XYZ file of C-alpha atoms in Angstrom:
342
model
C -0.825 -31.382 6.385
C 2.289 -29.139 5.589
C 2.031 -26.523 7.552
C 2.943 -23.911 4.358
C -0.678 -25.665 3.182
C -2.635 -24.448 6.422
C -1.287 -21.119 6.503
C 0.423 -20.048 3.116
C 2.683 -16.892 4.790
C 4.158 -18.916 7.039
C 8.043 -19.635 6.327
C 10.620 -20.498 8.816
C 13.134 -18.695 6.982
C 10.933 -15.641 7.156
C 10.475 -16.400 10.975
C 14.094 -16.172 11.832
C 14.320 -12.950 9.596
C 11.344 -11.324 11.622
C 12.959 -12.492 15.160
C 16.339 -11.047 14.306
C 14.805 -7.727 12.936
C 12.742 -6.877 15.908
C 15.621 -8.027 18.685
C 13.457 -11.149 19.416
C 14.590 -14.800 20.590
C 13.212 -18.211 20.729
C 12.478 -19.345 23.912
C 11.495 -23.040 25.356
C 9.382 -21.079 28.362
C 5.940 -20.179 27.389
C 6.555 -17.858 30.771
C 8.229 -15.459 28.502
C 6.690 -16.082 25.315
C 4.508 -13.623 23.104
C 4.178 -15.977 20.107
C 3.656 -19.328 19.616
C 4.045 -20.616 15.821
C 3.016 -23.365 13.869
C 6.122 -25.571 14.321
C 6.067 -25.215 18.041
C 8.572 -22.535 18.473
C 7.933 -19.999 20.355
C 9.147 -15.946 20.166
C 9.943 -13.262 22.942
C 10.744 -9.737 23.612
C 11.403 -10.298 27.468
C 14.850 -9.429 28.407
C 15.220 -9.426 32.343
C 12.001 -9.698 33.140
C 10.265 -6.786 31.149
C 8.693 -7.449 27.795
C 10.025 -5.289 25.315
C 6.922 -5.096 22.470
C 3.344 -5.869 22.710
C 1.747 -7.842 20.402
C 1.415 -5.707 17.676
C 5.293 -6.020 16.743
C 3.979 -9.123 14.602
C 3.029 -6.665 11.942
C 6.706 -6.473 11.028
C 6.706 -10.269 9.878
C 4.838 -9.287 6.766
C 7.797 -6.862 5.458
C 9.221 -10.294 3.949
C 6.399 -11.322 2.540
C 3.866 -10.908 -0.686
C 1.834 -8.484 1.453
C 3.771 -5.608 2.957
C 0.544 -4.026 3.184
C -0.546 -5.822 6.073
C 2.056 -3.834 8.113
C -0.027 -1.121 7.928
C -2.916 -2.314 9.425
C -4.545 -1.529 13.098
C -3.829 -3.945 15.999
C -6.805 -5.906 15.942
C -6.546 -6.252 11.893
C -2.932 -7.675 12.445
C -3.826 -9.995 14.660
C -6.454 -11.394 13.073
C -4.439 -11.774 9.302
C -1.762 -13.010 11.243
C -4.138 -15.871 12.632
C -5.529 -16.559 9.215
C -2.611 -16.557 7.187
C 0.460 -17.550 9.904
C -1.284 -20.025 12.319
C 0.252 -17.945 15.265
C -0.815 -18.098 18.501
C -0.461 -15.094 21.241
C 0.882 -15.740 24.192
C -0.050 -13.932 27.231
C 1.735 -14.614 30.323
C 0.408 -12.089 32.669
C -3.116 -13.821 32.471
C -1.769 -17.406 31.213
C -4.063 -17.184 28.333
C -3.108 -18.396 24.840
C -5.157 -16.612 22.373
C -6.263 -17.744 18.643
C -9.159 -17.140 15.884
C -12.416 -19.428 16.414
C -11.642 -20.986 12.732
C -7.925 -21.411 13.223
C -6.803 -25.228 13.423
C -3.413 -25.811 16.125
C -0.809 -27.583 14.587
C -0.110 -31.078 16.596
C 3.241 -28.876 17.960
C 1.077 -25.985 19.003
C -1.396 -28.682 20.911
C 1.809 -30.095 22.808
C 3.044 -26.624 23.784
C -0.251 -26.026 25.430
C -0.853 -29.188 26.765
C 2.568 -29.066 28.355
C 1.410 -25.999 29.941
C -1.007 -24.404 32.463
C -2.383 -21.858 29.917
C -5.631 -21.713 28.987
C -6.786 -21.443 25.365
C -9.260 -18.973 24.128
C -10.675 -17.289 20.869
C -9.998 -13.571 20.877
C -11.669 -13.374 17.302
C -13.977 -15.012 14.908
C -11.561 -15.208 12.161
C -11.193 -13.914 8.998
C -11.401 -15.415 5.585
C -8.729 -13.473 3.168
C -10.554 -13.735 -0.205
C -10.370 -10.988 -2.362
C -12.874 -8.951 -1.589
C -11.680 -9.184 2.235
C -8.088 -8.175 0.881
C -9.563 -5.322 -1.147
C -11.073 -4.376 2.221
C -7.602 -4.711 3.888
C -6.028 -2.507 1.114
C -4.726 -4.501 -1.095
C -4.680 -3.947 -4.818
C -5.357 -6.312 -7.541
C -5.168 -9.425 -5.232
C -6.228 -11.493 -8.215
C -3.272 -10.600 -9.530
C -1.000 -11.757 -6.190
C 0.517 -14.852 -4.950
C -2.697 -16.692 -3.662
C -3.099 -17.172 0.376
C -4.542 -20.137 -0.459
C -1.408 -21.740 -1.433
C 0.325 -20.760 -5.266
C 3.699 -21.128 -4.975
C 3.970 -23.754 -2.149
C 2.789 -27.383 -2.226
C -0.757 -27.717 -2.808
C -2.605 -29.045 -0.493
C -4.773 -32.432 -1.962
C -8.892 -32.423 -2.428
C -9.480 -33.286 1.200
C -7.662 -30.438 2.801
C -9.001 -28.245 0.205
C -12.897 -29.320 0.308
C -13.055 -31.179 3.331
C -16.486 -32.970 2.743
C -15.309 -34.089 -0.568
C -14.706 -37.841 -0.938
C -14.446 -39.786 -4.098
C -16.114 -42.645 -2.604
C -18.940 -40.682 -1.067
C -19.314 -39.219 -4.496
C -19.523 -42.601 -6.229
C -22.471 -43.322 -3.530
C -24.180 -40.344 -4.067
C -24.101 -40.811 -8.149
C -25.247 -44.375 -7.989
C -28.201 -43.448 -5.270
C -29.473 -40.612 -7.120
C -29.033 -42.702 -10.716
C -26.693 -40.725 -11.934
C -24.113 -41.449 -13.987
C -20.263 -39.715 -14.785
C -19.757 -38.153 -18.059
C -16.909 -36.616 -20.668
C -19.350 -34.424 -21.779
C -20.035 -31.258 -20.518
C -22.868 -30.882 -22.532
C -24.296 -33.407 -20.693
C -22.985 -32.348 -17.110
C -24.739 -30.599 -14.228
C -22.085 -30.821 -11.499
C -18.067 -30.573 -12.177
C -16.185 -31.832 -9.136
C -12.735 -31.229 -7.939
C -11.067 -34.430 -9.725
C -12.240 -33.071 -12.821
C -15.319 -35.913 -13.382
C -18.658 -34.464 -14.399
C -22.123 -36.191 -12.701
C -25.311 -36.239 -15.208
C -29.056 -36.791 -14.736
C -29.491 -36.280 -18.648
C -30.932 -39.155 -20.241
C -32.258 -39.401 -23.757
C -31.600 -35.844 -23.790
C -33.952 -34.898 -20.757
C -32.049 -33.983 -17.760
C -34.178 -35.769 -15.081
C -32.938 -33.613 -11.641
C -32.196 -29.928 -10.931
C -28.543 -28.705 -9.461
C -30.630 -29.257 -5.870
C -30.197 -32.988 -6.478
C -26.707 -32.582 -4.627
C -28.565 -32.069 -1.640
C -28.519 -35.806 -1.502
C -24.200 -35.785 -1.051
C -24.403 -34.762 2.348
C -26.205 -37.708 3.557
C -23.320 -39.803 3.628
C -20.802 -37.212 5.430
C -20.821 -35.709 9.197
C -23.040 -33.121 8.015
C -26.658 -34.800 6.937
C -28.325 -31.350 8.435
C -27.164 -29.837 5.267
C -29.744 -31.839 3.344
C -32.178 -30.016 4.579
C -31.380 -26.577 3.291
C -32.669 -24.619 1.058
C -31.833 -24.458 -2.808
C -29.365 -21.501 -2.342
C -28.068 -22.661 1.112
C -27.164 -26.074 -0.441
C -25.409 -24.939 -3.253
C -23.414 -22.343 -0.893
C -22.418 -24.840 1.478
C -21.470 -27.365 -1.919
C -18.923 -25.006 -3.148
C -17.258 -24.027 0.448
C -17.238 -28.087 1.637
C -17.421 -30.153 -1.371
C -15.571 -27.432 -4.141
C -18.102 -28.488 -6.845
C -19.093 -26.279 -9.779
C -22.570 -26.547 -11.252
C -22.784 -26.790 -14.644
C -25.982 -25.150 -16.780
C -25.288 -26.952 -20.235
C -28.391 -24.687 -21.564
C -26.693 -21.234 -21.143
C -23.286 -22.513 -21.651
C -22.174 -21.185 -18.215
C -20.131 -22.665 -15.249
C -21.306 -20.985 -11.593
C -18.923 -21.131 -8.187
C -18.645 -19.050 -5.592
C -16.576 -15.750 -5.639
C -14.267 -16.907 -2.901
C -13.710 -20.337 -4.221
C -10.143 -21.415 -5.855
C -11.083 -24.443 -8.623
C -8.563 -27.408 -8.664
C -6.502 -27.616 -11.854
C -8.535 -30.449 -13.172
C -11.573 -28.273 -13.238
C -9.642 -25.612 -15.117
C -8.390 -27.936 -17.644
C -12.092 -28.818 -18.230
C -13.528 -25.567 -18.542
C -10.614 -24.466 -20.726
C -11.001 -27.258 -22.966
C -14.863 -26.050 -23.301
C -16.841 -23.263 -24.225
C -18.560 -22.496 -21.098
C -18.267 -19.268 -19.323
C -16.962 -19.297 -15.777
C -19.079 -16.774 -13.549
C -19.534 -16.544 -9.666
C -23.445 -17.500 -8.515
C -22.309 -15.932 -4.897
C -19.880 -14.086 -2.815
C -19.024 -17.695 -0.784
C -19.831 -18.845 2.920
C -16.856 -19.210 6.038
C -18.450 -22.478 7.343
C -16.905 -21.645 11.297
C -19.257 -22.151 14.357
C -21.286 -19.245 14.122
C -22.293 -20.205 10.272
C -22.842 -24.271 10.867
C -25.520 -22.948 13.934
C -27.117 -20.510 11.555
C -27.948 -23.406 9.187
C -29.046 -25.683 11.905
C -26.085 -27.713 12.962
C -26.025 -28.464 16.549
C -22.824 -28.069 19.035
C -20.637 -27.449 15.920
C -17.578 -27.260 18.259
C -18.202 -30.963 19.096
C -18.163 -32.246 15.533
C -15.177 -33.034 13.204
C -13.924 -29.891 11.741
C -14.836 -29.161 8.011
C -11.306 -28.237 8.058
C -9.619 -31.775 8.582
C -10.178 -35.320 9.035
C -12.768 -37.521 7.341
C -16.026 -38.044 9.556
C -16.861 -41.741 10.495
C -20.025 -41.668 8.068
C -17.876 -40.674 5.200
C -15.212 -43.877 6.390
C -18.414 -45.528 6.234
C -19.004 -44.860 2.279
C -15.830 -45.788 1.456
C -16.725 -49.398 2.843
C -20.223 -49.141 1.154
C -18.941 -48.633 -1.964
C -15.832 -50.594 -1.994
C -17.626 -53.560 -4.048
C -20.062 -50.793 -6.064
C -17.339 -48.616 -7.648
C -16.864 -51.102 -10.604
C -21.052 -50.735 -11.468
C -20.570 -46.844 -12.244
C -19.969 -45.863 -15.817
C -19.447 -43.268 -18.300
C -21.895 -41.549 -20.479
C -21.377 -44.389 -23.532
C -22.251 -47.131 -20.804
C -25.233 -45.317 -19.155
C -26.917 -47.622 -16.269
C -30.263 -48.951 -17.407
C -32.394 -47.543 -14.317
C -34.935 -44.825 -14.704
C -34.383 -41.464 -13.846
C -35.321 -40.547 -10.632
C -34.446 -37.814 -7.968
C -34.431 -39.049 -4.139
C -35.808 -34.984 -3.394
């Protein structure tokens, strides 16, 4: 995954400008460093053993980004925003500590630097989700009209990176196991997925399930606990981890979370329909604290929702390898009777 996809305001040229303008320099000595960047480089303001700045100097980085307002934030806010949008780690040689946000995923380069040091890695905050509401709270006007912090004008992350539990083969398994089918007719659809496919449980004009059926999707993921959540929680978690949109033909409405970014495929489907897109919730950040609240034990020991596939997902891929050709679209519906496993 490209570093600009994980941390949309990080840019090597901007870092060079910031380093020069603040009279810092690059160092390979972590004992002199103040910040560790996603590409593994470290910056320092230490001359003749004396550090010239504190970590708040990083606010100056934002001068040459689409969000110069971040320069006016207080020290705590600046460091939280820097972790979220730049992926930077604060280095404190005095205490031999390296500080990151709890929900921040280090790059391989950062991990290598820290592994080769005696510094202890610790979380200084839970981490922030820079959605529209949070940006407004931080003083950004009309964030909807600004360059997105999720990757606009940058290489777009693939679906697994944006929605870590979405997997096409797991979707095939879920669709077959719940006796649904793929449809291109949004008037029959119940869910619109990140790859633009739609699933339906409607047979002979009668819908066989409600939207809660999506809980079954999580059976073949690394978080089967999500199957036991209530309907509201399931739909919030599905929006955050799968990127799915709930389709309601009865009212011609498509429902997403406020902080959910639709894929181009989803936007295209909705633009070609008469359905209205609206938010059904603010959206959730599936960090460790939230996962514990949802009944996930020891989330620190689980594979992160922000990166690699789980073993269960890989099993799902093998499980459907010989079955995917049996899945059909609406004009060739499977003959089984509709049923729900919930």
